[in-house]
């Protein structure tokens, strides 16, 4: 449980917000600058915590966690003055003379609930948008990455204004208590099961939610591309953070000849990246908790691993693994894998691949490796997903102009760049109309001539 009382934390932040503390651009800017300082001065502490929780290398921690937040901070600092400006909109003749504008206003006290897989990025990147938009913020990091949760609590407490930002550590019970407070927005990143609990709790207070979820992101690869180059990209996106990435390629659809070339090329890529024994590589991560190691081990039961396949519970190690020829009804194809196992499903052709994608929940991302623009167009036209990456997995989340989020079962709402600001902003409609001339007079009743005496 938390050492902080969630109700008291929310009350303090509510006082901060109601006092007007968080609204001036100067305060927002100062907090973002302080956050940049936190990333710089606290970088080593965060790296140590990430190594403890996930065996993340320093380089990966910098590129996929700290660097992503820094880029968001810099982007917001560059653009937030413009984002925060009100904008005029045209007034129809029927309402003229009048002026109309959209005034962005902060929502109030918002809650950000983070997962354990990128426990720094996925809690601090939403914070950037929430601060830029002028909100008071409660951060609830995942208890499954305890070292990172503790480091975030210490660093945020030290660097940011406690009247406007607080970390509450704790488990599901703490989150439940936070959710029972009156909040103005809940931003949740995690799995679909907990998302349902969060959405139900938020509904009690009519609190709007952003849900950043996961799903099974498919890959299509055909023989029009350089399979070795594609294998390197796939191995990078899949085996980074030991496969515990929401946008990681989850399964591949390919014809049998392409599948067998890809499997051979993935074996070469894995060795090039992590050596002959990835367990000894300082660049290969570990699974976050024993129960997830057990889950991944059971997914491999009865499957033939063409690459990898080793599991060591003692060190929470699961080797980079490829299962060529996985069946569509295999457990590997049921739930999101969220680990370093890549099944390749054989299909007859592109039509069958599209049918498989369409028959499942809408994924967070879909990846196409083909040099045919028509193939790319068909996936864009005929399937739905949070994002599409052509020739590269995961990298779309590094483009601040692209909304990052899911659709259907993979999520509701989006963030990054200006979308983060918009997510934590209410667009207030303001119309100003002079009392005279009274052009509304035509709309006043009575609408039929009034009889004498009534
Ligand atoms: P999770 O859903 O188990 O937990 C997420 C958060 O919810 C944690 O902070 C946890 O403390 C809290 N929580 C857990 N049980 C709760 C309960 N009963 N009531 C209230 N709060 C509760 O997710 P996870 O295992 O940390 O992360 C894995 C999932 O997150 C995967 O499905 C993955 O695809 C998804 N994910 C999505 C994104 C994205 O950006 N879309 C990013 C990373 C992970």
JSON list of C-alpha atoms and ligand atoms in Angstrom, two decimals, residues 113-118 122 140-144 170-172 175-176 179 188-192 194-195 197-198 212-215 245-246 291-292 336 338 364 404 410 415, ligand 1:
[
{"chain": "A", "resi": 113, "resn": "UNK", "atom": "CA", "xyz": [-1.62, 5.36, -14.28]},
{"chain": "A", "resi": 114, "resn": "UNK", "atom": "CA", "xyz": [1.48, 3.73, -15.76]},
{"chain": "A", "resi": 115, "resn": "UNK", "atom": "CA", "xyz": [2.49, 0.15, -16.65]},
{"chain": "A", "resi": 116, "resn": "UNK", "atom": "CA", "xyz": [5.79, -1.57, -15.83]},
{"chain": "A", "resi": 117, "resn": "UNK", "atom": "CA", "xyz": [7.27, -2.19, -19.27]},
{"chain": "A", "resi": 118, "resn": "UNK", "atom": "CA", "xyz": [8.51, 1.34, -20.03]},
{"chain": "A", "resi": 122, "resn": "UNK", "atom": "CA", "xyz": [4.89, 5.84, -20.05]},
{"chain": "A", "resi": 140, "resn": "UNK", "atom": "CA", "xyz": [0.68, 6.30, -10.16]},
{"chain": "A", "resi": 141, "resn": "UNK", "atom": "CA", "xyz": [3.62, 4.22, -11.42]},
{"chain": "A", "resi": 142, "resn": "UNK", "atom": "CA", "xyz": [3.37, 0.44, -11.64]},
{"chain": "A", "resi": 143, "resn": "UNK", "atom": "CA", "xyz": [4.26, -1.49, -8.50]},
{"chain": "A", "resi": 144, "resn": "UNK", "atom": "CA", "xyz": [5.52, -4.31, -10.74]},
{"chain": "A", "resi": 170, "resn": "UNK", "atom": "CA", "xyz": [1.21, 1.48, -4.37]},
{"chain": "A", "resi": 171, "resn": "UNK", "atom": "CA", "xyz": [-0.67, -1.50, -5.69]},
{"chain": "A", "resi": 172, "resn": "UNK", "atom": "CA", "xyz": [-4.11, -2.04, -7.17]},
{"chain": "A", "resi": 175, "resn": "UNK", "atom": "CA", "xyz": [-5.15, 2.83, -7.60]},
{"chain": "A", "resi": 176, "resn": "UNK", "atom": "CA", "xyz": [-8.69, 1.87, -6.62]},
{"chain": "A", "resi": 179, "resn": "UNK", "atom": "CA", "xyz": [-10.00, 6.25, -8.77]},
{"chain": "A", "resi": 188, "resn": "UNK", "atom": "CA", "xyz": [-4.34, 4.82, -18.23]},
{"chain": "A", "resi": 189, "resn": "UNK", "atom": "CA", "xyz": [-1.69, 2.72, -19.94]},
{"chain": "A", "resi": 190, "resn": "UNK", "atom": "CA", "xyz": [-1.91, -1.03, -19.45]},
{"chain": "A", "resi": 191, "resn": "UNK", "atom": "CA", "xyz": [-3.88, -4.10, -20.41]},
{"chain": "A", "resi": 192, "resn": "UNK", "atom": "CA", "xyz": [-7.52, -4.45, -21.45]},
{"chain": "A", "resi": 194, "resn": "UNK", "atom": "CA", "xyz": [-7.51, -3.54, -15.89]},
{"chain": "A", "resi": 195, "resn": "UNK", "atom": "CA", "xyz": [-8.69, -0.89, -18.39]},
{"chain": "A", "resi": 197, "resn": "UNK", "atom": "CA", "xyz": [-11.92, -1.76, -14.13]},
{"chain": "A", "resi": 198, "resn": "UNK", "atom": "CA", "xyz": [-10.49, 1.74, -14.56]},
{"chain": "A", "resi": 212, "resn": "UNK", "atom": "CA", "xyz": [-3.59, 3.27, -24.02]},
{"chain": "A", "resi": 213, "resn": "UNK", "atom": "CA", "xyz": [-3.81, -0.50, -24.35]},
{"chain": "A", "resi": 214, "resn": "UNK", "atom": "CA", "xyz": [-2.09, -3.27, -26.25]},
{"chain": "A", "resi": 215, "resn": "UNK", "atom": "CA", "xyz": [-3.05, -6.16, -28.47]},
{"chain": "A", "resi": 245, "resn": "UNK", "atom": "CA", "xyz": [6.75, -3.50, -25.69]},
{"chain": "A", "resi": 246, "resn": "UNK", "atom": "CA", "xyz": [3.14, -2.60, -26.46]},
{"chain": "A", "resi": 291, "resn": "UNK", "atom": "CA", "xyz": [4.65, -15.09, -13.21]},
{"chain": "A", "resi": 292, "resn": "UNK", "atom": "CA", "xyz": [5.33, -13.62, -16.64]},
{"chain": "A", "resi": 336, "resn": "UNK", "atom": "CA", "xyz": [-0.88, -10.58, -26.58]},
{"chain": "A", "resi": 338, "resn": "UNK", "atom": "CA", "xyz": [4.34, -9.47, -24.41]},
{"chain": "A", "resi": 364, "resn": "UNK", "atom": "CA", "xyz": [-2.26, -1.09, -31.67]},
{"chain": "A", "resi": 404, "resn": "UNK", "atom": "CA", "xyz": [-0.02, 7.68, -30.55]},
{"chain": "A", "resi": 410, "resn": "UNK", "atom": "CA", "xyz": [-6.25, -1.36, -28.46]},
{"chain": "A", "resi": 415, "resn": "UNK", "atom": "CA", "xyz": [-1.21, 11.50, -27.16]},
{"chain": "B", "resi": 1, "resn": "LIG", "atom": "P1", "xyz": [-1.79, -3.72, -16.18]},
{"chain": "B", "resi": 1, "resn": "LIG", "atom": "O1", "xyz": [-3.07, -3.43, -16.88]},
{"chain": "B", "resi": 1, "resn": "LIG", "atom": "O2", "xyz": [-1.65, -5.01, -15.45]},
{"chain": "B", "resi": 1, "resn": "LIG", "atom": "O3", "xyz": [-1.44, -2.58, -15.09]},
{"chain": "B", "resi": 1, "resn": "LIG", "atom": "C1", "xyz": [-1.36, -1.20, -15.41]},
{"chain": "B", "resi": 1, "resn": "LIG", "atom": "C2", "xyz": [-1.55, -0.37, -14.17]},
{"chain": "B", "resi": 1, "resn": "LIG", "atom": "O4", "xyz": [-2.81, -0.65, -13.59]},
{"chain": "B", "resi": 1, "resn": "LIG", "atom": "C3", "xyz": [-0.53, -0.54, -13.05]},
{"chain": "B", "resi": 1, "resn": "LIG", "atom": "O5", "xyz": [-0.15, 0.73, -12.56]},
{"chain": "B", "resi": 1, "resn": "LIG", "atom": "C4", "xyz": [-1.27, -1.30, -11.98]},
{"chain": "B", "resi": 1, "resn": "LIG", "atom": "O6", "xyz": [-0.86, -0.94, -10.68]},
{"chain": "B", "resi": 1, "resn": "LIG", "atom": "C5", "xyz": [-2.69, -0.85, -12.17]},
{"chain": "B", "resi": 1, "resn": "LIG", "atom": "N1", "xyz": [-3.63, -1.89, -11.76]},
{"chain": "B", "resi": 1, "resn": "LIG", "atom": "C6", "xyz": [-3.45, -3.23, -11.80]},
{"chain": "B", "resi": 1, "resn": "LIG", "atom": "N2", "xyz": [-4.55, -3.88, -11.34]},
{"chain": "B", "resi": 1, "resn": "LIG", "atom": "C7", "xyz": [-5.45, -2.93, -11.01]},
{"chain": "B", "resi": 1, "resn": "LIG", "atom": "C8", "xyz": [-6.78, -2.95, -10.47]},
{"chain": "B", "resi": 1, "resn": "LIG", "atom": "N3", "xyz": [-7.41, -4.10, -10.19]},
{"chain": "B", "resi": 1, "resn": "LIG", "atom": "N4", "xyz": [-7.39, -1.78, -10.24]},
{"chain": "B", "resi": 1, "resn": "LIG", "atom": "C9", "xyz": [-6.78, -0.62, -10.54]},
{"chain": "B", "resi": 1, "resn": "LIG", "atom": "N5", "xyz": [-5.52, -0.53, -11.03]},
{"chain": "B", "resi": 1, "resn": "LIG", "atom": "C10", "xyz": [-4.86, -1.66, -11.26]},
{"chain": "B", "resi": 1, "resn": "LIG", "atom": "O7", "xyz": [-0.74, -3.57, -17.33]},
{"chain": "B", "resi": 1, "resn": "LIG", "atom": "P2", "xyz": [0.78, -3.94, -17.29]},
{"chain": "B", "resi": 1, "resn": "LIG", "atom": "O8", "xyz": [0.89, -5.43, -17.08]},
{"chain": "B", "resi": 1, "resn": "LIG", "atom": "O9", "xyz": [1.52, -3.04, -16.36]},
{"chain": "B", "resi": 1, "resn": "LIG", "atom": "O10", "xyz": [1.23, -3.60, -18.78]},
{"chain": "B", "resi": 1, "resn": "LIG", "atom": "C11", "xyz": [1.04, -4.50, -19.83]},
{"chain": "B", "resi": 1, "resn": "LIG", "atom": "C12", "xyz": [-0.07, -4.10, -20.75]},
{"chain": "B", "resi": 1, "resn": "LIG", "atom": "O11", "xyz": [-0.01, -2.72, -21.04]},
{"chain": "B", "resi": 1, "resn": "LIG", "atom": "C13", "xyz": [0.01, -4.80, -22.09]},
{"chain": "B", "resi": 1, "resn": "LIG", "atom": "O12", "xyz": [-1.26, -5.18, -22.50]},
{"chain": "B", "resi": 1, "resn": "LIG", "atom": "C14", "xyz": [0.55, -3.73, -23.01]},
{"chain": "B", "resi": 1, "resn": "LIG", "atom": "O13", "xyz": [0.25, -3.92, -24.36]},
{"chain": "B", "resi": 1, "resn": "LIG", "atom": "C15", "xyz": [-0.06, -2.50, -22.45]},
{"chain": "B", "resi": 1, "resn": "LIG", "atom": "N6", "xyz": [0.73, -1.34, -22.81]},
{"chain": "B", "resi": 1, "resn": "LIG", "atom": "C16", "xyz": [0.22, -0.40, -23.65]},
{"chain": "B", "resi": 1, "resn": "LIG", "atom": "C17", "xyz": [0.98, 0.69, -23.99]},
{"chain": "B", "resi": 1, "resn": "LIG", "atom": "C18", "xyz": [0.48, 1.78, -24.88]},
{"chain": "B", "resi": 1, "resn": "LIG", "atom": "O14", "xyz": [1.10, 2.81, -24.93]},
{"chain": "B", "resi": 1, "resn": "LIG", "atom": "N7", "xyz": [-0.62, 1.62, -25.56]},
{"chain": "B", "resi": 1, "resn": "LIG", "atom": "C19", "xyz": [2.26, 0.81, -23.49]},
{"chain": "B", "resi": 1, "resn": "LIG", "atom": "C20", "xyz": [2.74, -0.17, -22.65]},
{"chain": "B", "resi": 1, "resn": "LIG", "atom": "C21", "xyz": [1.96, -1.24, -22.30]}
]
